[in-house]
mmCIF file with all atom_site columns, C-alpha atoms in Angstrom:
data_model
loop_
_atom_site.group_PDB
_atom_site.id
_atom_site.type_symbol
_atom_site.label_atom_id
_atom_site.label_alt_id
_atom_site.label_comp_id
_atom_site.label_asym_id
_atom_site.label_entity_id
_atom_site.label_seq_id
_atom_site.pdbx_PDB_ins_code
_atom_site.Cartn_x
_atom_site.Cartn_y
_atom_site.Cartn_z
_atom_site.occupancy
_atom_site.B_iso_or_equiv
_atom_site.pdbx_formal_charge
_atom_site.auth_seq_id
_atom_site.auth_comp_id
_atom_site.auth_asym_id
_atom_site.auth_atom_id
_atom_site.pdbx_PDB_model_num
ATOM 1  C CA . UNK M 1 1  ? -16.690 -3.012 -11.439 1.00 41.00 ? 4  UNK M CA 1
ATOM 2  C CA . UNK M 1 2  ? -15.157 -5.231 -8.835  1.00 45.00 ? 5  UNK M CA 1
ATOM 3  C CA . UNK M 1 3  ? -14.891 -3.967 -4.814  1.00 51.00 ? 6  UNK M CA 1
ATOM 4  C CA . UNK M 1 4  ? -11.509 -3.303 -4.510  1.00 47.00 ? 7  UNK M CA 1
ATOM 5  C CA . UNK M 1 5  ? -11.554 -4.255 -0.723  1.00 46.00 ? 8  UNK M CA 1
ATOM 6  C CA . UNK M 1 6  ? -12.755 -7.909 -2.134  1.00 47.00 ? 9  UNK M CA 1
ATOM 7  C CA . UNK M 1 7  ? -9.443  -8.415 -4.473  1.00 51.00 ? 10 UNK M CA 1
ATOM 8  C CA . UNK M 1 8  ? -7.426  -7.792 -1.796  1.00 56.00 ? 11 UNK M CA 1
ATOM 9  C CA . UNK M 1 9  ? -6.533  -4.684 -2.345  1.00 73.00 ? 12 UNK M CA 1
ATOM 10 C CA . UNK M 1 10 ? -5.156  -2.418 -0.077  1.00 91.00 ? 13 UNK M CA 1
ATOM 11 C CA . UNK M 1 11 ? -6.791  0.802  1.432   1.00 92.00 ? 14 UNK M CA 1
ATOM 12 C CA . UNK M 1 12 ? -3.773  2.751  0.906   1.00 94.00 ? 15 UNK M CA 1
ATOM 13 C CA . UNK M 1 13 ? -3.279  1.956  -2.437  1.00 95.00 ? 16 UNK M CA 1
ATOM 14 C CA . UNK M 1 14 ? -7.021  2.739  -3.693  1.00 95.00 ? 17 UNK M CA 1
ATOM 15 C CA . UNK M 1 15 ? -6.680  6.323  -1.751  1.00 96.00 ? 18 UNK M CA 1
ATOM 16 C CA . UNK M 1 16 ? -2.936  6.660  -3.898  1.00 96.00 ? 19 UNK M CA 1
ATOM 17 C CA . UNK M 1 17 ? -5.176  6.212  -7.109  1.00 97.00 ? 20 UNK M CA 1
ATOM 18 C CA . UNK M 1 18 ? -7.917  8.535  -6.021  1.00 97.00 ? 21 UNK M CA 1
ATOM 19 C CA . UNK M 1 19 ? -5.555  11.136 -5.439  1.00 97.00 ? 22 UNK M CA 1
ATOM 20 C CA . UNK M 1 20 ? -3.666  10.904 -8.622  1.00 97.00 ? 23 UNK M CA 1
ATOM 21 C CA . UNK M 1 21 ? -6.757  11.270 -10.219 1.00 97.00 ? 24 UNK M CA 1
ATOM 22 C CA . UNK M 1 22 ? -8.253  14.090 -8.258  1.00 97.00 ? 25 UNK M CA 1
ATOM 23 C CA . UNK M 1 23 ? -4.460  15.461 -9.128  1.00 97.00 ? 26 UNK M CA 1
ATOM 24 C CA . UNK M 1 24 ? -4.926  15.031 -13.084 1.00 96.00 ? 27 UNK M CA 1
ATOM 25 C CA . UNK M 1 25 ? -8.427  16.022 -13.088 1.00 96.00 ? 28 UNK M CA 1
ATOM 26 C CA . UNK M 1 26 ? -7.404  19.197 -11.352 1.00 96.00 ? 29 UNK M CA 1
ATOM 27 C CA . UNK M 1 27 ? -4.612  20.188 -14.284 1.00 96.00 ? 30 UNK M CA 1
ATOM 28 C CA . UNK M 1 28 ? -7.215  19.793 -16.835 1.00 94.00 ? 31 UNK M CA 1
ATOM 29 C CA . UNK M 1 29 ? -5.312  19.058 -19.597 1.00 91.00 ? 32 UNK M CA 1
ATOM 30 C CA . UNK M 1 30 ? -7.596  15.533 -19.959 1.00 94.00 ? 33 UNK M CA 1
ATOM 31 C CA . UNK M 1 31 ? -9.776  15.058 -22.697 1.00 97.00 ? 34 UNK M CA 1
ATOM 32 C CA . UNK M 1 32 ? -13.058 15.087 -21.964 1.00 97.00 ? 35 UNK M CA 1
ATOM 33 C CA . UNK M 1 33 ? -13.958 11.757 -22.556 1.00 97.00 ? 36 UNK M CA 1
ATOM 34 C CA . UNK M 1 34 ? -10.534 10.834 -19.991 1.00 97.00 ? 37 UNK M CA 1
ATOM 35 C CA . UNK M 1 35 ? -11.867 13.084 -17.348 1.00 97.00 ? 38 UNK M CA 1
ATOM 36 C CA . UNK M 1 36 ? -15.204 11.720 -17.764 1.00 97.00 ? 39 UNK M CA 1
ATOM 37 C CA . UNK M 1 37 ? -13.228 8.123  -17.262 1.00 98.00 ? 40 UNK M CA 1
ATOM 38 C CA . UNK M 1 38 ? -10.992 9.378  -14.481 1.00 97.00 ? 41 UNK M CA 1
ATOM 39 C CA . UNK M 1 39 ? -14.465 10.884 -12.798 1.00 97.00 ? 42 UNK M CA 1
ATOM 40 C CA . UNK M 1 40 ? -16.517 7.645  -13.146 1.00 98.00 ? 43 UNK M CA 1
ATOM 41 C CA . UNK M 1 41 ? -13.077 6.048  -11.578 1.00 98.00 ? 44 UNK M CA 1
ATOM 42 C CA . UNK M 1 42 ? -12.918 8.204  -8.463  1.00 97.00 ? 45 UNK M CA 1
ATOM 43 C CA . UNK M 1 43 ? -16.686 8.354  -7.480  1.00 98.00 ? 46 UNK M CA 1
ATOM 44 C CA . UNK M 1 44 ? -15.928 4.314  -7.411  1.00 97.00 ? 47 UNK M CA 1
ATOM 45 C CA . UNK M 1 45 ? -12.758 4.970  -5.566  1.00 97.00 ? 48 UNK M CA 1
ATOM 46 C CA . UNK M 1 46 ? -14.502 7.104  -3.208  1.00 97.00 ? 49 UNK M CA 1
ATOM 47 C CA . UNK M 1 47 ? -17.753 4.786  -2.521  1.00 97.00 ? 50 UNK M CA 1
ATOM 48 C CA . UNK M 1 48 ? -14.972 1.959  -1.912  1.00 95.00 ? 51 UNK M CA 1
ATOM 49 C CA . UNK M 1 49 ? -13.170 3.625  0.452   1.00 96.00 ? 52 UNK M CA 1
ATOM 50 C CA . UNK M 1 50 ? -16.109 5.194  2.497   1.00 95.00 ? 53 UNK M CA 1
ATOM 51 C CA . UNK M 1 51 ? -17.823 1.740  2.642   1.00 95.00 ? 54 UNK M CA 1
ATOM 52 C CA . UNK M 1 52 ? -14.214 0.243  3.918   1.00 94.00 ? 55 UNK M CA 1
ATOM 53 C CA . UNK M 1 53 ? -14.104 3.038  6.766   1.00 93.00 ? 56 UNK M CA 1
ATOM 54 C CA . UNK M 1 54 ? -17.353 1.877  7.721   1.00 92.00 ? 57 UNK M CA 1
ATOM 55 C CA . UNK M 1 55 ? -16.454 -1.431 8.137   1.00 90.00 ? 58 UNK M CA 1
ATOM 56 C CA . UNK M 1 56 ? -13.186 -0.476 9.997   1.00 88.00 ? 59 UNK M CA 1
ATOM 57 C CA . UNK M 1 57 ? -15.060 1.869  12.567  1.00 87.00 ? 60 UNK M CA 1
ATOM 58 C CA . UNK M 1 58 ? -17.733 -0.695 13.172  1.00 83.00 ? 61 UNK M CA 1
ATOM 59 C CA . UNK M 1 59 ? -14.663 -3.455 14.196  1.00 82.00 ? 62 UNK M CA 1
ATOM 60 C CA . UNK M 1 60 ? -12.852 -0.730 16.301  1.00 81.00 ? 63 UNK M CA 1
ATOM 61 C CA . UNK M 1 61 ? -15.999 -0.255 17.880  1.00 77.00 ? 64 UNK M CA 1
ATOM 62 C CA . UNK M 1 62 ? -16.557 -3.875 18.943  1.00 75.00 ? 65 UNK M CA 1
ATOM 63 C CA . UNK M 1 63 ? -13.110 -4.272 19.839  1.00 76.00 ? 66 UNK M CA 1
ATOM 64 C CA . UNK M 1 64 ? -13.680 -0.977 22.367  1.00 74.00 ? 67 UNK M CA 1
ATOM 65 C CA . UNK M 1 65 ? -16.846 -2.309 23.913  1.00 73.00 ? 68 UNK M CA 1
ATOM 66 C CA . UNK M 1 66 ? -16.351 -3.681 27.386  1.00 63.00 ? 69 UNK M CA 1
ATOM 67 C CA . UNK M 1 67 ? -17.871 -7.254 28.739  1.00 61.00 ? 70 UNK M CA 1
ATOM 68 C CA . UNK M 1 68 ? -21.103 -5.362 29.907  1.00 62.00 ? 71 UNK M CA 1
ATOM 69 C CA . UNK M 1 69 ? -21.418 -4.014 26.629  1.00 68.00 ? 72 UNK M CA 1
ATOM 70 C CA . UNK M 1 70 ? -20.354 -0.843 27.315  1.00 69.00 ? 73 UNK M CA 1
ATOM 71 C CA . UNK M 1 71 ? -18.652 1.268  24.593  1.00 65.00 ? 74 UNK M CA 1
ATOM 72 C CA . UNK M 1 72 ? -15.223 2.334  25.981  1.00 65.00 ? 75 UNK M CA 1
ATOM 73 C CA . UNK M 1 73 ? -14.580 5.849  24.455  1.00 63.00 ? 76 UNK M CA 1
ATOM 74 C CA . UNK M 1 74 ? -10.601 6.757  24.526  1.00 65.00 ? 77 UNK M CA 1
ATOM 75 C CA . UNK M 1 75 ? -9.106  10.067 22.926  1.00 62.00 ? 78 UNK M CA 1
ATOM 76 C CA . UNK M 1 76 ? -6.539  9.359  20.079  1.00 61.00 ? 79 UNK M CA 1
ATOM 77 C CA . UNK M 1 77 ? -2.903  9.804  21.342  1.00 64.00 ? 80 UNK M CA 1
ATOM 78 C CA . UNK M 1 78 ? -1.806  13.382 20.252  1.00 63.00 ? 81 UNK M CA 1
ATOM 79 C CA . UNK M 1 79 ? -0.544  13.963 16.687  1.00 57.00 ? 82 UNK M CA 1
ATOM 80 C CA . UNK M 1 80 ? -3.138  10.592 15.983  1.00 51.00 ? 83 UNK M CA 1
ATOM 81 C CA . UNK M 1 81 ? -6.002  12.772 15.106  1.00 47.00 ? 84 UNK M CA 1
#
């Protein structure tokens, strides 16, 4: 299965999917062969979406450091958390 970061798609959208299915899954009125599907689907979903908060925490973090290579730590704004 292709990385859904890779065909451009966006984070939001992937985390709409994952909790649609985390939605259906929960009714369970699937067959099981569909929930299996739907599973298999999240898990991917999830994996995505952890590996693309990775790689967004590792930019903000570059983009904090100072010149001396200092990481410059800053509180989120209230209500950002």
């Amino acid at each position: 299965m292709a990385d859904d970061a890779q065909n451009g798609r966006r984070f939001e959208e992937a985390l709409a999917e994952l909790e649609g299915i985390v939605q259906r899954l929960e009714k369970g009125e699937l067959p099981l062969e569909d929930s299996l599907a739907a599973f298999e689907r999240g898990i991917a979903l999830v994996r995505s979406l952890s590996q693309r908060l990775g790689e967004v925490e590792q930019r903000v973090e570059v983009l904090l450091k100072s010149e001396a290579g200092k990481l410059l730590l800053r509180p989120a704004p209230e209500g950002e958390e």
